[in-house]
C-alpha cells in the first residue's frame, strides 16, 4: 500500500508537470497573438496617417488653385469697363475668397488631426517595441521553465520506474487501469469513513476491514483503491524522497 501511495504521489506530480509544460506553448501563442494584434493596430494607424496626409496635400493644391483664380480675377477687374461686369467680377472675387478661407480652415483642421494622429502613431510604435521586448523576455523565461520542468519530469519518471518494479504486475495493471479512467487518481485515502476522492461514505463493515488493512479494497462508489488515511505508517514520507 505504501508503495502505491508513493506511486500515486509520483504520478500526480508528473501529471501536474505535464499540464504545466503543455501550458508553455499556449502562453507563447497567446503572447504572439497579442503582438500581431498590436502590429495590425500600428499599421492601421500608419495607413490612416498616410491617407490623411494625402488629403491634406489635396486641400493645399485646391488652395493654390483658388489663389491663382483670385489672381486672374483681379487682373480681369483692372481691365473692366462696364459697371455690371465690375460688380460680377467683384462677386467672383468675393466668392473665391470665401472658398479659400473655407479651404484654409479645413487645412488647419487636417493639420491638427495629423498632429494628434502622428502622436498616436509614435506612442503605438513605442508601446509595440516595448511589448516586443517583453514578449522576447517572457518567451525565454517560459522556455527555460519548460526545460526545467522537463528535467524534473524525467527524474520523476525514473523514480516511477523504481516504484513500479517493486509493485506486483497484477497490482500495477489494476492501478494503471483505474488511473487512466479516473482522471489520473487511482488511489484515495479514507478519513473518518469518507472516501476523499468522491466524498461518499464507505459502509462501516468495509471501513472496519480497511482499518484492519488485511486486503486491498476499493471505494464502492468511485471504485478507486482506498486506504485508511489516518494510518500513521502511510503519513510518513517515503525513504526514496
Ligand atoms: Zn470513492
Coordinates of N, CA and C and ligand atoms in Angstrom, one line a residue:
X1 N 0.8 -1.2 0.0 CA 0.0 0.0 0.0 C 0.9 1.3 0.0
X2 N 1.9 1.2 0.8 CA 2.8 2.4 0.9 C 3.4 2.7 -0.4
X3 N 3.8 1.6 -1.1 CA 4.4 1.8 -2.5 C 3.4 2.4 -3.4
X4 N 2.1 2.0 -3.3 CA 1.1 2.5 -4.2 C 0.9 4.0 -3.9
X5 N 0.9 4.4 -2.6 CA 0.8 5.8 -2.3 C 1.9 6.6 -2.8
X6 N 3.1 6.1 -2.7 CA 4.3 6.8 -3.3 C 4.1 6.9 -4.9
X7 N 3.7 5.8 -5.5 CA 3.5 5.8 -6.9 C 2.4 6.8 -7.3
X8 N 1.3 6.9 -6.5 CA 0.3 7.9 -6.8 C 0.8 9.3 -6.7
X9 N 1.6 9.5 -5.6 CA 2.2 10.9 -5.4 C 3.0 11.3 -6.6
X10 N 3.8 10.3 -7.1 CA 4.7 10.5 -8.2 C 3.9 10.8 -9.5
X11 N 2.8 10.0 -9.7 CA 2.0 10.2 -10.9 C 1.3 11.5 -10.8
X12 N 0.8 11.9 -9.6 CA 0.1 13.2 -9.5 C 1.1 14.3 -9.9
X13 N 2.3 14.2 -9.3 CA 3.3 15.3 -9.6 C 3.6 15.3 -11.1
X14 N 3.8 14.1 -11.7 CA 4.1 14.1 -13.1 C 2.9 14.7 -13.9
X15 N 1.7 14.4 -13.5 CA 0.6 14.9 -14.2 C 0.5 16.4 -14.2
X16 N 0.8 17.0 -13.0 CA 0.9 18.4 -12.8 C 1.9 19.0 -13.7
X17 N 3.1 18.4 -13.7 CA 4.2 18.9 -14.5 C 3.8 18.9 -16.0
X18 N 3.2 17.8 -16.4 CA 2.9 17.7 -17.8 C 1.9 18.8 -18.2
X19 N 0.9 19.0 -17.3 CA -0.1 20.1 -17.6 C 0.6 21.4 -17.7
X20 N 1.6 21.7 -16.8 CA 2.2 23.0 -16.8 C 3.2 23.1 -18.0
X21 N 3.8 22.0 -18.4 CA 4.6 22.0 -19.6 C 3.8 22.3 -20.8
X22 N 2.6 21.7 -20.9 CA 1.7 21.9 -22.0 C 1.2 23.4 -22.1
X23 N 1.2 24.1 -20.9 CA 0.7 25.4 -20.9 C 1.7 26.4 -21.6
X24 N 3.0 26.0 -21.6 CA 4.0 26.9 -22.1 C 3.7 27.3 -23.6
X25 N 3.6 26.4 -24.5 CA 3.4 26.8 -25.9 C 2.1 27.6 -26.0
X26 N 1.1 27.3 -25.2 CA -0.2 28.1 -25.3 C 0.1 29.5 -24.9
X27 N 0.8 29.7 -23.8 CA 1.2 31.1 -23.3 C 1.9 31.8 -24.4
X28 N 2.9 31.1 -25.0 CA 3.7 31.8 -26.1 C 2.8 32.2 -27.3
X29 N 1.9 31.3 -27.6 CA 0.9 31.6 -28.7 C 0.1 32.8 -28.4
X30 N -0.4 32.9 -27.2 CA -1.2 34.0 -26.7 C -0.4 35.3 -26.8
X31 N 0.8 35.3 -26.4 CA 1.7 36.5 -26.5 C 1.9 36.9 -27.9
X32 N 2.1 35.9 -28.8 CA 2.4 36.2 -30.2 C 1.1 36.8 -30.8
X33 N 0.0 36.3 -30.4 CA -1.3 36.8 -30.9 C -1.4 38.2 -30.6
X34 N -1.2 38.6 -29.3 CA -1.3 40.0 -28.9 C -0.3 40.9 -29.6
X35 N 0.9 40.3 -29.9 CA 1.9 41.1 -30.6 C 1.4 41.4 -32.1
X36 N 0.8 40.4 -32.7 CA 0.3 40.5 -34.0 C -0.8 41.5 -34.1
X37 N -1.7 41.5 -33.0 CA -2.8 42.5 -33.0 C -2.2 43.9 -32.9
X38 N -1.1 44.0 -32.1 CA -0.5 45.3 -31.9 C 0.1 45.8 -33.2
X39 N 0.7 44.9 -33.9 CA 1.3 45.2 -35.3 C 0.2 45.7 -36.2
X40 N -0.9 45.0 -36.2 CA -2.0 45.4 -37.0 C -2.5 46.8 -36.7
X41 N -2.7 47.1 -35.4 CA -3.2 48.4 -34.9 C -2.2 49.5 -35.4
X42 N -0.9 49.2 -35.2 CA 0.1 50.2 -35.6 C 0.0 50.4 -37.1
X43 N -0.1 49.3 -37.9 CA -0.1 49.5 -39.3 C -1.3 50.3 -39.8
X44 N -2.5 50.0 -39.1 CA -3.7 50.7 -39.5 C -3.5 52.2 -39.2
X45 N -2.9 52.5 -38.1 CA -2.7 53.9 -37.7 C -1.8 54.6 -38.7
X46 N -0.7 53.9 -39.1 CA 0.2 54.4 -40.1 C -0.5 54.7 -41.4
X47 N -1.4 53.8 -41.8 CA -2.1 53.9 -43.1 C -3.0 55.1 -43.0
X48 N -3.7 55.3 -41.8 CA -4.6 56.4 -41.6 C -3.8 57.7 -41.7
X49 N -2.6 57.7 -41.2 CA -1.8 58.9 -41.2 C -1.4 59.2 -42.7
X50 N -1.1 58.2 -43.4 CA -0.8 58.4 -44.8 C -1.9 59.0 -45.6
X51 N -3.1 58.4 -45.4 CA -4.3 58.9 -46.1 C -4.6 60.3 -45.8
X52 N -4.5 60.6 -44.5 CA -4.8 62.0 -44.0 C -3.8 63.0 -44.6
X53 N -2.5 62.6 -44.7 CA -1.5 63.4 -45.3 C -1.8 63.7 -46.8
X54 N -2.3 62.6 -47.5 CA -2.6 62.8 -48.9 C -3.8 63.7 -49.0
X55 N -4.8 63.6 -48.2 CA -6.0 64.5 -48.3 C -5.5 65.9 -48.0
X56 N -4.6 66.1 -47.0 CA -4.2 67.5 -46.7 C -3.4 68.1 -47.9
X57 N -2.6 67.3 -48.6 CA -1.9 67.8 -49.7 C -2.9 68.2 -50.8
X58 N -4.0 67.4 -50.9 CA -5.0 67.7 -51.9 C -5.6 69.1 -51.6
X59 N -5.9 69.3 -50.4 CA -6.5 70.6 -50.0 C -5.5 71.8 -50.3
X60 N -4.3 71.5 -50.0 CA -3.3 72.6 -50.3 C -3.2 72.9 -51.8
X61 N -3.4 71.9 -52.6 CA -3.4 72.1 -54.1 C -4.7 72.9 -54.4
X62 N -5.8 72.6 -53.8 CA -7.1 73.3 -54.0 C -6.9 74.8 -53.7
X63 N -6.2 75.0 -52.6 CA -6.0 76.4 -52.1 C -5.2 77.2 -53.2
X64 N -4.1 76.5 -53.7 CA -3.3 77.1 -54.7 C -4.1 77.5 -55.9
X65 N -5.0 76.5 -56.3 CA -5.8 76.7 -57.5 C -6.7 78.0 -57.3
X66 N -7.3 78.0 -56.1 CA -8.2 79.2 -55.8 C -7.5 80.5 -55.8
X67 N -6.2 80.4 -55.3 CA -5.4 81.6 -55.2 C -5.1 82.1 -56.7
X68 N -4.8 81.2 -57.5 CA -4.5 81.6 -58.9 C -5.7 82.1 -59.6
X69 N -6.9 81.5 -59.3 CA -8.2 82.1 -59.8 C -8.4 83.5 -59.3
X70 N -8.1 83.7 -58.0 CA -8.3 85.1 -57.5 C -7.4 86.1 -58.2
X71 N -6.1 85.6 -58.4 CA -5.2 86.5 -59.1 C -5.7 86.9 -60.5
X72 N -6.2 85.8 -61.2 CA -6.7 86.1 -62.6 C -7.9 87.1 -62.5
X73 N -8.8 86.8 -61.5 CA -10.0 87.7 -61.4 C -9.6 89.1 -61.1
X74 N -8.5 89.3 -60.3 CA -8.1 90.7 -60.0 C -7.5 91.4 -61.2
X75 N -6.8 90.6 -62.1 CA -6.2 91.1 -63.3 C -7.4 91.6 -64.2
X76 N -8.4 90.7 -64.3 CA -9.6 91.0 -65.1 C -10.3 92.3 -64.6
X77 N -10.3 92.4 -63.3 CA -11.0 93.6 -62.7 C -10.4 94.9 -63.2
X78 N -9.1 94.9 -63.3 CA -8.5 96.2 -63.7 C -8.7 96.6 -65.1
X79 N -9.2 95.6 -65.9 CA -9.5 95.9 -67.3 C -11.0 96.1 -67.7
X80 N -11.8 96.0 -66.6 CA -13.2 96.0 -66.9 C -13.7 97.5 -67.1
X81 N -14.7 97.6 -68.1 CA -15.2 98.9 -68.4 C -16.6 99.1 -67.7
X82 N -17.5 98.1 -67.9 CA -18.9 98.4 -67.5 C -19.1 98.1 -66.0
X83 N -20.1 98.8 -65.5 CA -20.4 98.7 -64.1 C -20.9 97.2 -63.7
X84 N -21.7 96.7 -64.7 CA -22.3 95.4 -64.4 C -21.2 94.3 -64.3
X85 N -20.3 94.4 -65.3 CA -19.2 93.5 -65.3 C -18.3 93.6 -64.1
X86 N -18.1 94.8 -63.7 CA -17.3 95.1 -62.5 C -17.9 94.5 -61.3
X87 N -19.2 94.6 -61.1 CA -20.0 94.0 -60.0 C -19.8 92.5 -60.0
X88 N -20.0 91.9 -61.2 CA -19.9 90.5 -61.3 C -18.5 90.0 -60.9
X89 N -17.5 90.7 -61.4 CA -16.1 90.3 -61.1 C -15.8 90.4 -59.6
X90 N -16.4 91.5 -59.0 CA -16.2 91.6 -57.5 C -16.8 90.5 -56.8
X91 N -18.0 90.1 -57.3 CA -18.7 89.0 -56.6 C -17.9 87.7 -56.7
X92 N -17.3 87.5 -57.9 CA -16.5 86.3 -58.2 C -15.3 86.3 -57.2
X93 N -14.7 87.4 -57.1 CA -13.5 87.5 -56.2 C -14.0 87.2 -54.7
X94 N -15.1 87.8 -54.4 CA -15.7 87.6 -53.1 C -15.9 86.1 -52.8
X95 N -16.6 85.4 -53.8 CA -16.9 84.0 -53.7 C -15.6 83.2 -53.5
X96 N -14.6 83.6 -54.4 CA -13.4 82.8 -54.4 C -12.6 83.0 -53.0
X97 N -12.7 84.2 -52.5 CA -12.0 84.5 -51.2 C -12.7 83.7 -50.1
X98 N -14.0 83.6 -50.2 CA -14.7 82.8 -49.2 C -14.3 81.3 -49.3
X99 N -14.2 80.8 -50.5 CA -13.9 79.4 -50.7 C -12.5 79.2 -50.2
X100 N -11.6 80.1 -50.4 CA -10.2 80.0 -50.0 C -10.2 79.9 -48.5
X101 N -10.9 80.7 -47.8 CA -10.9 80.7 -46.3 C -11.5 79.4 -45.8
X102 N -12.5 78.9 -46.5 CA -13.1 77.7 -46.1 C -12.1 76.5 -46.2
X103 N -11.3 76.5 -47.3 CA -10.3 75.5 -47.5 C -9.2 75.6 -46.5
X104 N -8.9 76.9 -46.2 CA -7.8 77.1 -45.2 C -8.2 76.6 -43.8
X105 N -9.5 76.8 -43.5 CA -10.0 76.3 -42.2 C -9.9 74.7 -42.2
X106 N -10.2 74.2 -43.3 CA -10.2 72.7 -43.4 C -8.7 72.2 -43.3
X107 N -7.8 72.9 -43.9 CA -6.4 72.6 -43.9 C -5.9 72.6 -42.4
X108 N -6.3 73.6 -41.7 CA -5.9 73.7 -40.3 C -6.5 72.5 -39.5
X109 N -7.7 72.2 -39.8 CA -8.4 71.0 -39.1 C -7.5 69.8 -39.4
X110 N -7.2 69.6 -40.7 CA -6.4 68.4 -41.0 C -5.0 68.4 -40.4
X111 N -4.5 69.6 -40.2 CA -3.2 69.7 -39.6 C -3.2 69.2 -38.2
X112 N -4.3 69.7 -37.5 CA -4.5 69.3 -36.1 C -4.7 67.8 -36.0
X113 N -5.5 67.3 -36.9 CA -5.7 65.8 -36.9 C -4.4 65.1 -37.1
X114 N -3.7 65.6 -38.1 CA -2.4 64.9 -38.4 C -1.5 64.9 -37.2
X115 N -1.4 66.1 -36.5 CA -0.6 66.1 -35.3 C -0.9 65.1 -34.3
X116 N -2.2 65.0 -34.0 CA -2.7 64.1 -32.9 C -2.5 62.7 -33.4
X117 N -2.7 62.4 -34.7 CA -2.6 61.1 -35.2 C -1.1 60.6 -35.2
X118 N -0.2 61.5 -35.6 CA 1.2 61.1 -35.6 C 1.7 60.9 -34.2
X119 N 1.1 61.7 -33.3 CA 1.5 61.4 -31.8 C 1.0 60.0 -31.4
X120 N -0.2 59.7 -31.8 CA -0.7 58.4 -31.5 C 0.1 57.3 -32.1
X121 N 0.5 57.5 -33.4 CA 1.4 56.5 -34.1 C 2.7 56.3 -33.3
X122 N 3.3 57.4 -32.9 CA 4.5 57.3 -32.2 C 4.4 56.5 -30.9
X123 N 3.3 56.8 -30.2 CA 3.0 56.1 -28.9 C 2.8 54.6 -29.2
X124 N 2.1 54.3 -30.2 CA 1.8 52.9 -30.6 C 3.1 52.2 -30.9
X125 N 3.9 52.9 -31.7 CA 5.2 52.3 -32.1 C 6.0 52.0 -30.9
X126 N 6.1 52.9 -29.9 CA 6.9 52.7 -28.7 C 6.3 51.6 -27.9
X127 N 5.0 51.6 -27.8 CA 4.3 50.5 -27.0 C 4.6 49.2 -27.6
X128 N 4.6 49.1 -28.9 CA 4.8 47.9 -29.6 C 6.2 47.4 -29.5
X129 N 7.2 48.3 -29.5 CA 8.6 47.9 -29.3 C 8.8 47.4 -27.9
X130 N 8.2 48.1 -27.0 CA 8.3 47.7 -25.6 C 7.7 46.3 -25.4
X131 N 6.5 46.1 -25.9 CA 5.9 44.8 -25.8 C 6.7 43.7 -26.5
X132 N 7.3 44.0 -27.6 CA 8.1 43.1 -28.4 C 9.2 42.6 -27.5
X133 N 9.9 43.5 -26.8 CA 11.0 43.2 -25.9 C 10.4 42.3 -24.7
X134 N 9.3 42.7 -24.2 CA 8.7 41.9 -23.1 C 8.4 40.5 -23.5
X135 N 7.8 40.4 -24.7 CA 7.5 39.1 -25.2 C 8.7 38.2 -25.4
X136 N 9.8 38.8 -25.9 CA 11.0 38.0 -26.1 C 11.5 37.5 -24.7
X137 N 11.5 38.4 -23.7 CA 11.9 38.0 -22.4 C 11.0 36.9 -21.8
X138 N 9.7 37.1 -22.0 CA 8.8 36.2 -21.4 C 8.9 34.8 -22.1
X139 N 9.1 34.9 -23.4 CA 9.3 33.6 -24.2 C 10.5 32.8 -23.6
X140 N 11.6 33.6 -23.4 CA 12.8 33.0 -22.9 C 12.5 32.3 -21.6
X141 N 11.8 33.1 -20.8 CA 11.5 32.6 -19.4 C 10.7 31.3 -19.5
X142 N 9.6 31.4 -20.3 CA 8.8 30.2 -20.4 C 9.5 29.0 -20.9
X143 N 10.4 29.2 -21.9 CA 11.2 28.1 -22.4 C 12.1 27.5 -21.4
X144 N 12.7 28.4 -20.6 CA 13.6 28.0 -19.5 C 12.8 27.1 -18.5
X145 N 11.6 27.6 -18.1 CA 10.8 26.9 -17.2 C 10.4 25.6 -17.7
X146 N 10.0 25.5 -19.0 CA 9.6 24.3 -19.6 C 10.8 23.3 -19.6
X147 N 12.0 23.7 -19.8 CA 13.1 22.8 -19.8 C 13.4 22.3 -18.4
X148 N 13.3 23.2 -17.4 CA 13.4 22.8 -16.0 C 12.4 21.7 -15.6
X149 N 11.1 22.0 -16.0 CA 10.1 21.1 -15.7 C 10.3 19.7 -16.4
X150 N 10.8 19.8 -17.6 CA 11.1 18.6 -18.4 C 12.1 17.7 -17.6
X151 N 13.1 18.4 -17.1 CA 14.1 17.6 -16.4 C 13.5 17.0 -15.1
X152 N 12.7 17.8 -14.4 CA 12.0 17.2 -13.2 C 11.1 16.0 -13.6
X153 N 10.5 16.2 -14.7 CA 9.6 15.1 -15.2 C 10.4 13.8 -15.5
X154 N 11.6 14.0 -16.1 CA 12.4 12.8 -16.4 C 12.9 12.1 -15.1
X155 N 13.2 13.0 -14.1 CA 13.7 12.3 -12.9 C 12.5 11.6 -12.2
X156 N 11.3 12.2 -12.3 CA 10.2 11.6 -11.7 C 9.9 10.3 -12.4
X157 N 10.1 10.3 -13.7 CA 9.8 9.1 -14.5 C 10.7 8.0 -14.1
X158 N 12.0 8.3 -13.8 CA 12.9 7.3 -13.3 C 12.5 6.8 -12.0
X159 N 12.0 7.7 -11.1 CA 11.5 7.3 -9.8 C 10.3 6.4 -9.9
X160 N 9.4 6.7 -10.8 CA 8.3 5.9 -11.0 C 8.7 4.5 -11.4
X161 N 9.7 4.4 -12.3 CA 10.2 3.1 -12.8 C 10.6 2.3 -11.6
X162 N 11.3 2.9 -10.7 CA 11.8 2.2 -9.5 C 10.6 1.7 -8.7
X163 N 9.6 2.5 -8.5 CA 8.4 2.1 -7.7 C 7.7 0.9 -8.4
X164 N 7.6 1.1 -9.7 CA 6.9 0.1 -10.4 C 7.5 -1.3 -10.3
X165 N 8.8 -1.3 -10.3 CA 9.5 -2.6 -10.2 C 9.1 -3.4 -8.9
X166 N 8.8 -2.6 -7.8 CA 8.6 -3.2 -6.5 C 7.1 -3.6 -6.4
X167 N 6.2 -3.1 -7.3 CA 4.8 -3.5 -7.2 C 4.6 -4.7 -8.1
X168 N 3.7 -5.6 -7.7 CA 3.4 -6.8 -8.5 C 2.7 -6.3 -9.8
X169 N 3.0 -7.1 -10.8 CA 2.4 -6.8 -12.2 C 0.9 -6.6 -12.1
X170 N 0.2 -7.6 -11.4 CA -1.2 -7.5 -11.4 C -1.7 -6.2 -10.8
X171 N -1.1 -5.9 -9.6 CA -1.5 -4.7 -8.9 C -1.2 -3.4 -9.7
X172 N -0.1 -3.5 -10.4 CA 0.3 -2.3 -11.2 C -0.7 -2.1 -12.4
X173 N -1.1 -3.3 -12.9 CA -2.1 -3.2 -14.0 C -3.4 -2.6 -13.5
X174 N -3.8 -3.1 -12.3 CA -5.1 -2.6 -11.8 C -5.0 -1.1 -11.5
X175 N -3.8 -0.8 -10.9 CA -3.6 0.7 -10.6 C -3.7 1.5 -11.8
X176 N -2.9 1.1 -12.9 CA -2.9 1.9 -14.1 C -4.3 2.0 -14.8
X177 N -4.9 0.8 -14.7 CA -6.3 0.7 -15.3 C -7.2 1.8 -14.7
X178 N -7.2 1.8 -13.3 CA -8.1 2.8 -12.6 C -7.6 4.2 -12.9
X179 N -6.3 4.4 -12.9 CA -5.8 5.7 -13.0 C -6.2 6.4 -14.4
X180 N -6.1 5.5 -15.4 CA -6.5 6.0 -16.7 C -7.9 6.4 -16.8
X181 N -8.8 5.8 -16.1 CA -10.2 6.0 -16.1 C -10.7 7.1 -15.1
X182 N -9.8 7.3 -14.1 CA -10.3 8.2 -13.0 C -9.4 9.5 -13.0
X183 N -9.2 10.1 -14.1 CA -8.6 11.4 -14.1 C -7.2 11.4 -13.4
X184 N -6.5 10.3 -13.6 CA -5.1 10.2 -13.0 C -5.0 9.9 -11.5
X185 N -6.2 9.6 -10.9 CA -6.2 9.3 -9.5 C -6.8 7.9 -9.3
X186 N -5.9 7.0 -9.0 CA -6.3 5.6 -8.8 C -6.5 5.3 -7.3
X187 N -6.0 6.2 -6.5 CA -5.9 5.9 -5.1 C -6.6 7.0 -4.3
X188 N -7.3 6.5 -3.2 CA -7.9 7.6 -2.4 C -7.8 7.2 -0.9
X189 N -7.4 8.2 -0.1 CA -7.4 8.0 1.3 C -8.8 8.1 1.9
X190 N -9.1 7.3 2.9 CA -10.4 7.4 3.6 C -10.2 8.0 5.0
X191 N -10.8 9.2 5.2 CA -10.8 9.8 6.5 C -12.2 9.8 7.1
X192 N -12.2 9.3 8.4 CA -13.5 9.3 9.1 C -14.6 8.6 8.3
X193 N -14.1 7.5 7.6 CA -15.1 6.7 6.8 C -15.5 7.3 5.5
X194 N -14.9 8.4 5.1 CA -15.3 9.1 3.8 C -14.2 9.0 2.8
X195 N -14.6 8.5 1.6 CA -13.6 8.5 0.5 C -13.3 9.9 0.1
X196 N -12.0 10.3 0.1 CA -11.6 11.7 -0.2 C -11.7 12.0 -1.7
X197 N -11.8 11.0 -2.5 CA -11.9 11.3 -4.0 C -13.3 11.6 -4.4
X198 N -14.3 10.8 -3.9 CA -15.7 11.1 -4.3 C -16.6 11.6 -3.2
X199 N -16.0 11.6 -2.0 CA -16.7 12.2 -0.8 C -17.9 11.4 -0.4
X200 N -17.9 10.1 -0.7 CA -19.0 9.2 -0.3 C -18.6 8.4 0.9
X201 N -19.5 8.1 1.7 CA -19.2 7.3 2.9 C -19.0 5.8 2.6
X202 N -18.0 5.3 3.2 CA -17.7 3.8 3.0 C -18.6 3.1 4.0
X203 N -19.2 2.0 3.6 CA -20.0 1.2 4.6 C -19.2 0.8 5.7
X204 N -19.8 0.8 7.0 CA -19.0 0.6 8.2 C -18.2 -0.7 8.2
X205 N -18.8 -1.8 7.6 CA -18.1 -3.0 7.6 C -16.8 -3.0 6.8
X206 N -17.0 -2.3 5.6 CA -15.8 -2.2 4.7 C -14.8 -1.3 5.4
X207 N -15.3 -0.3 6.1 CA -14.3 0.7 6.7 C -13.5 -0.1 7.8
X208 N -14.2 -0.9 8.6 CA -13.5 -1.7 9.6 C -12.5 -2.6 9.0
X209 N -12.8 -3.2 7.8 CA -11.9 -4.1 7.1 C -10.7 -3.3 6.6
X210 N -11.0 -2.0 6.2 CA -9.9 -1.1 5.7 C -8.9 -0.8 6.8
X211 N -9.5 -0.6 8.0 CA -8.6 -0.2 9.2 C -7.7 -1.4 9.5
X212 N -8.3 -2.6 9.4 CA -7.5 -3.8 9.7 C -6.4 -4.0 8.7
X213 N -6.6 -3.5 7.5 CA -5.6 -3.5 6.5 C -5.1 -4.8 6.0
X214 N -6.1 -5.8 6.0 CA -5.7 -7.1 5.6 C -5.7 -7.4 4.1
X215 N -6.6 -6.6 3.4 CA -6.7 -6.8 2.0 C -6.9 -5.4 1.3
X216 N -6.7 -5.5 -0.1 CA -6.8 -4.3 -0.8 C -8.3 -4.1 -1.2
X217 N -8.8 -2.9 -0.8 CA -10.2 -2.6 -1.0 C -10.4 -1.5 -2.0
X218 N -11.6 -1.4 -2.5 CA -11.9 -0.2 -3.3 C -13.2 0.5 -2.8
X219 N -13.3 1.7 -3.3 CA -14.5 2.5 -2.9 C -15.7 2.0 -3.7
X220 N -16.8 1.7 -3.0 CA -18.0 1.1 -3.7 C -18.6 2.1 -4.6
X221 N -18.3 3.4 -4.4 CA -18.9 4.4 -5.3 C -18.0 4.7 -6.5
X222 N -16.7 5.1 -6.2 CA -15.9 5.6 -7.4 C -14.9 4.5 -7.8
X223 N -14.9 3.4 -7.1 CA -14.0 2.2 -7.5 C -12.5 2.4 -7.4
X224 N -12.1 3.5 -6.8 CA -10.7 3.7 -6.6 C -10.2 2.8 -5.5
X225 N -8.9 2.5 -5.5 CA -8.3 1.7 -4.4 C -8.3 2.6 -3.2
X226 N -8.8 2.2 -2.1 CA -8.8 3.0 -0.9 C -7.8 2.5 0.2
X227 N -7.4 3.5 1.0 CA -6.6 3.1 2.1 C -7.0 4.0 3.3
X228 N -6.7 3.5 4.5 CA -7.1 4.2 5.7 C -6.1 5.4 5.9
X229 N -6.6 6.6 5.6 CA -5.8 7.8 5.6 C -5.2 8.2 7.0
X230 N -5.8 7.7 8.1 CA -5.4 8.0 9.4 C -4.2 7.1 9.9
X231 N -3.9 6.1 9.1 CA -2.9 5.2 9.4 C -1.5 5.9 9.4
X232 N -0.9 5.9 10.6 CA 0.4 6.6 10.7 C 1.5 6.2 9.7
X233 N 1.5 5.0 9.4 CA 2.6 4.5 8.6 C 2.5 5.0 7.1
X234 N 1.2 5.4 6.7 CA 1.0 6.0 5.4 C 1.4 7.5 5.4
X235 N 1.4 8.1 6.6 CA 1.7 9.5 6.6 C 3.2 9.8 6.5
X236 N 4.0 8.8 6.9 CA 5.4 9.1 6.8 C 5.9 9.3 5.3
X237 N 6.9 10.1 5.2 CA 7.4 10.4 3.9 C 8.2 9.2 3.4
X238 N 8.2 9.0 2.2 CA 8.9 7.8 1.6 C 10.4 8.0 1.8
X239 N 11.1 6.9 2.0 CA 12.5 6.9 2.2 C 13.2 7.4 0.9
X240 N 12.5 7.1 -0.2 CA 13.1 7.5 -1.6 C 13.1 9.0 -1.8
X241 N 12.3 9.7 -1.1 CA 12.2 11.2 -1.3 C 13.3 12.0 -0.6
Ligands
LIG1 ZN1 -14.7 7.0 -3.7

